[in-house]
PDB file of C-alpha atoms in Angstrom:
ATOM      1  CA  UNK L 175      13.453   4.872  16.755  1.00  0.00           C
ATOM      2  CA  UNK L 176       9.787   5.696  16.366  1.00  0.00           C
ATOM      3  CA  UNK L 177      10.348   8.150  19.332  1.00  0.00           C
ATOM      4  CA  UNK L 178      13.345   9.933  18.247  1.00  0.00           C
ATOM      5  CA  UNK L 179      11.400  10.252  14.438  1.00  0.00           C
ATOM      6  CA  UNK L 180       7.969  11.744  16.008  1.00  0.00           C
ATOM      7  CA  UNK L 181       9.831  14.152  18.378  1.00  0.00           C
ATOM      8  CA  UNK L 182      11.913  15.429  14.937  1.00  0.00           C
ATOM      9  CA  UNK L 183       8.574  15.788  12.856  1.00  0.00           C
ATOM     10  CA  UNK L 184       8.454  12.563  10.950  1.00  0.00           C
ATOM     11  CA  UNK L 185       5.606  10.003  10.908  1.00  0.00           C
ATOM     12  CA  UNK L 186       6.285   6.644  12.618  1.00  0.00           C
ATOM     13  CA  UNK L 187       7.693   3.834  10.667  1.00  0.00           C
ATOM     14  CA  UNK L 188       6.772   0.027  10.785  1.00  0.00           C
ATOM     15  CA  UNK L 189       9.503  -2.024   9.785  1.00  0.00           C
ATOM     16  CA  UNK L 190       7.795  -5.238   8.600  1.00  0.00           C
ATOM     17  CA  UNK L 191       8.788  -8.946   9.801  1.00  0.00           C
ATOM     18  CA  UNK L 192      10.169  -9.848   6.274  1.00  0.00           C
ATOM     19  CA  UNK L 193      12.355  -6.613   6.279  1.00  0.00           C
ATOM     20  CA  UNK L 194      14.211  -8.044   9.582  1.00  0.00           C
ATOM     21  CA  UNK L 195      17.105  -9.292   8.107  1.00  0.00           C
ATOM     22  CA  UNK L 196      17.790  -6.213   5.542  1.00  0.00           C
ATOM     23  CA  UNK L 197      17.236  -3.818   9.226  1.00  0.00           C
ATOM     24  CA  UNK L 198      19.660  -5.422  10.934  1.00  0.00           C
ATOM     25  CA  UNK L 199      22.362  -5.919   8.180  1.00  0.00           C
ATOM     26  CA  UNK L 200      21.433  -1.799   7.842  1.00  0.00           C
ATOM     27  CA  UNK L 201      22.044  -1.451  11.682  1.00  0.00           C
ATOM     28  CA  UNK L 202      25.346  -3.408  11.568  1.00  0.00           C
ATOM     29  CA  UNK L 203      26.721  -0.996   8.604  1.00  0.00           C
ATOM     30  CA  UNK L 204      25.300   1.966  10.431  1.00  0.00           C
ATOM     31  CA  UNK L 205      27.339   0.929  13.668  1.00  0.00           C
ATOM     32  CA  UNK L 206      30.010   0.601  11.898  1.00  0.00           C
ATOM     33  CA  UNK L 207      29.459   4.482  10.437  1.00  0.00           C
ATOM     34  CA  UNK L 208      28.123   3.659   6.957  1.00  0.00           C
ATOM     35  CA  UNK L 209      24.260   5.082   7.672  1.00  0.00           C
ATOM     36  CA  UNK L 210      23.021   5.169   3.859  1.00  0.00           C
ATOM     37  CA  UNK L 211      21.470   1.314   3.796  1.00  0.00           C
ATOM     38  CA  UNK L 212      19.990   2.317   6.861  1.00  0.00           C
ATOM     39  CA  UNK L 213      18.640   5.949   5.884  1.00  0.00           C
ATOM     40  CA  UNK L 214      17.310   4.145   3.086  1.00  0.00           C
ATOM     41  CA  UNK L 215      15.440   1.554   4.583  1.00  0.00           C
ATOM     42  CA  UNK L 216      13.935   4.011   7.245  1.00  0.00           C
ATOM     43  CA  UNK L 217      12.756   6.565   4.260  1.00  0.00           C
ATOM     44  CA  UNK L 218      10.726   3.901   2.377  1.00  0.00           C
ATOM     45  CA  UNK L 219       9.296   2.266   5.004  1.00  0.00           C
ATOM     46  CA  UNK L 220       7.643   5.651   5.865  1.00  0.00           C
ATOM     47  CA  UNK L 221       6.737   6.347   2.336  1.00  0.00           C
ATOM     48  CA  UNK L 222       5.075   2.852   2.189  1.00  0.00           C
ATOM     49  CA  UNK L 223       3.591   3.791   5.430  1.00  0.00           C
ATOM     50  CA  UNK L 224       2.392   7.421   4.685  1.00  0.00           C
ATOM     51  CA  UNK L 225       0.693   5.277   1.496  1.00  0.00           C
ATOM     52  CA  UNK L 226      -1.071   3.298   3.338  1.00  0.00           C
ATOM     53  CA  UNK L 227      -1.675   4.463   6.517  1.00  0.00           C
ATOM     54  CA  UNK L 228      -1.867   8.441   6.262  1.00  0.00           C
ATOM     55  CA  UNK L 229      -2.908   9.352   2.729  1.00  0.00           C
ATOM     56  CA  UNK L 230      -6.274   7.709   2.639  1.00  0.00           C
ATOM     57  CA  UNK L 231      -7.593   8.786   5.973  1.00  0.00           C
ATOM     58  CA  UNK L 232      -6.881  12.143   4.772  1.00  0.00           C
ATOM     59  CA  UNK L 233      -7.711  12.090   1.066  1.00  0.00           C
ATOM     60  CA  UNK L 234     -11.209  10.860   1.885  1.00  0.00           C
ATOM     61  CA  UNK L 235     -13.254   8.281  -0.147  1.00  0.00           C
ATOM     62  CA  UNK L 236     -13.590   9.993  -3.775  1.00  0.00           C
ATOM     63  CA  UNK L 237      -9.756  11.291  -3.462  1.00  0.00           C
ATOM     64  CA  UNK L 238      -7.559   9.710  -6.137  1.00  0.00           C
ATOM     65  CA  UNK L 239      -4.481   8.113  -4.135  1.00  0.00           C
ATOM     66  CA  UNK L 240      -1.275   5.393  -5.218  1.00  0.00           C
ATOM     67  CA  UNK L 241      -3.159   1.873  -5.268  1.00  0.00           C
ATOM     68  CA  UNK L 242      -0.449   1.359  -2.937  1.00  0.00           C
ATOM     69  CA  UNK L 243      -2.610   3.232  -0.240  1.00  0.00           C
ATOM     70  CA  UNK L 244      -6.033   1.344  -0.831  1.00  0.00           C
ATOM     71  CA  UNK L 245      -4.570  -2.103  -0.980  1.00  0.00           C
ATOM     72  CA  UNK L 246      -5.741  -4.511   1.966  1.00  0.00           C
ATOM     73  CA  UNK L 247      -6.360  -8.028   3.344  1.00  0.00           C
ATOM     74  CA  UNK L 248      -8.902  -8.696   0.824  1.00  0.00           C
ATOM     75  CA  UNK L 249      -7.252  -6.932  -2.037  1.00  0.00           C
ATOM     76  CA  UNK L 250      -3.757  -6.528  -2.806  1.00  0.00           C
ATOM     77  CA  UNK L 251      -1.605  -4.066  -4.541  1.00  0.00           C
ATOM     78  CA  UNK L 252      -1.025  -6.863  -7.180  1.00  0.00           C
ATOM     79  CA  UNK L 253      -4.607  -7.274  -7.282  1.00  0.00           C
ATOM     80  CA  UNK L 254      -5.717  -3.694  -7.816  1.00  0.00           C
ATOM     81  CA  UNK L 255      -3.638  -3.293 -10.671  1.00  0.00           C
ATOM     82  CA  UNK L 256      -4.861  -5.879 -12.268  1.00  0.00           C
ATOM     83  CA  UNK L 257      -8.032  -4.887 -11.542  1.00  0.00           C
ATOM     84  CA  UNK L 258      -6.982  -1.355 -13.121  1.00  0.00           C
ATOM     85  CA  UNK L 259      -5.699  -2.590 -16.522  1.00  0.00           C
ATOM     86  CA  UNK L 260      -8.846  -4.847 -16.947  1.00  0.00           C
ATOM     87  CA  UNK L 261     -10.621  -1.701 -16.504  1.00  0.00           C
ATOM     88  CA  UNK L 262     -12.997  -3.831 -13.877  1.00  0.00           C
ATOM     89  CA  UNK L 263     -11.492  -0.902 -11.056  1.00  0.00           C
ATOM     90  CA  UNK L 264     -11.835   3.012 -11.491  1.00  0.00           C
ATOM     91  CA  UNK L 265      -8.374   4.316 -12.219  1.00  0.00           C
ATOM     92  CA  UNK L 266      -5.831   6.348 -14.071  1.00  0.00           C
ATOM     93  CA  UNK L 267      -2.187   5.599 -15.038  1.00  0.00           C
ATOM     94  CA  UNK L 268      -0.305   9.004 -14.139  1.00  0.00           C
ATOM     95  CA  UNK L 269       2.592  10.011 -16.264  1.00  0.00           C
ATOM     96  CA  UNK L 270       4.907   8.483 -13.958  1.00  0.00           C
ATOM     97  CA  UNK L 271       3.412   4.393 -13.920  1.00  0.00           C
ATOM     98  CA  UNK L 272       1.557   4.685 -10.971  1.00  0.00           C
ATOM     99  CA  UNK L 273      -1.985   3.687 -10.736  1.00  0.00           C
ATOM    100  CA  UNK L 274      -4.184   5.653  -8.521  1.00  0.00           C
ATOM    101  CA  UNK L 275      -7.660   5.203  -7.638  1.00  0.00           C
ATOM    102  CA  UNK L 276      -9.940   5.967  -4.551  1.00  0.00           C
ATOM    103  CA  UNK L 277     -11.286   4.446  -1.975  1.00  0.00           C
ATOM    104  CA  UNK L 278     -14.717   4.898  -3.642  1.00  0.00           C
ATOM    105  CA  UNK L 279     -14.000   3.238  -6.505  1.00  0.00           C
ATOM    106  CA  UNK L 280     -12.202   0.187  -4.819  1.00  0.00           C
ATOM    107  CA  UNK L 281     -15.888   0.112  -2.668  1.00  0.00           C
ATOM    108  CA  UNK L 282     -17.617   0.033  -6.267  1.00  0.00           C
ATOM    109  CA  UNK L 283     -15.262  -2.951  -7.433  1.00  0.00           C
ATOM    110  CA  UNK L 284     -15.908  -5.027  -4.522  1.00  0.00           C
ATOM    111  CA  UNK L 285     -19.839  -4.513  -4.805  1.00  0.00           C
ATOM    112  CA  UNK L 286     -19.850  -5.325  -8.309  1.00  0.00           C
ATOM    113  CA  UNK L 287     -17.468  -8.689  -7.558  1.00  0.00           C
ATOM    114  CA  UNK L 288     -19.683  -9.899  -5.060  1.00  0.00           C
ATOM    115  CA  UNK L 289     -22.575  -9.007  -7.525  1.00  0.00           C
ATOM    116  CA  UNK L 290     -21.291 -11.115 -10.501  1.00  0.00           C
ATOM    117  CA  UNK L 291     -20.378 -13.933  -8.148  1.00  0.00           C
ATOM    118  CA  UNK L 292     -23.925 -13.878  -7.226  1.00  0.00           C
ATOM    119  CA  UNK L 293     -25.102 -14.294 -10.601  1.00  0.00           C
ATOM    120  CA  UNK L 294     -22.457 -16.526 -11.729  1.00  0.00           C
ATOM    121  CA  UNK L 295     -23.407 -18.797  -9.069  1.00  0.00           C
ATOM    122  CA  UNK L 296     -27.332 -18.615  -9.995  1.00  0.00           C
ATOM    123  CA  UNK L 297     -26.769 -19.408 -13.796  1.00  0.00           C
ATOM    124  CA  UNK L 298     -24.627 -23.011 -12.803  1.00  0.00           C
ATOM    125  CA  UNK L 299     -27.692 -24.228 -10.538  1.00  0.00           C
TER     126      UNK L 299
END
């Protein structure tokens, strides 16, 4: 699939373990000529992967992106936007919900973690 999408002009997808099931009921209806469940499961898994793979290589580190895009093993999306609406992480609520920050500012969040941790741990001895 990945082939056929990068020879047409389209990023590669990933289609993620927990998604199995939903991909192959999709492929099923598809066989059977119904391709929308599919279409739709192929277009946001390449959104989700343009957010997270794509956009923040190419924004750069001060380049406000979807939280969606900085979100990683030690911090997830959940965890951002909380982050966010504590106002402990650098961002902005657009217009349309979505947080966005940078990579910068996720960088400043995790210094300033580690740094209270540090003195948290210094003022209980």
């Amino acid at each position: 699939m990945n082939l056929v999408l990068v020879r047409s002009g389209y990023p590669p997808v990933i289609i993620l373990k927990r998604q199995r099931s939903a991909y192959l009921a999709a492929m099923r209806r598809a066989d059977g000529g119904d391709y929308g469940a599919l279409g739709e499961l192929i277009a946001r898994a390449m959104y989700d992967n343009l957010n997270r793979f794509i956009v923040p290589n190419v924004a750069g580190p001060a380049r406000m992106v979807p939280l969606t895009a900085l979100a990683d093993e030690e911090f997830t999306l959940i965890a951002l936007r909380r982050a966010a609406q504590r106002g402990r992480l650098d961002a902005v609520q657009g217009s349309d919900g979505m947080w966005r920050s940078s990579r910068k500012a996720v960088d400043a969040y995790r210094a300033a973690r580690h740094q209270r941790r540090t003195g948290n741990t210094a003022h209980s001895e």
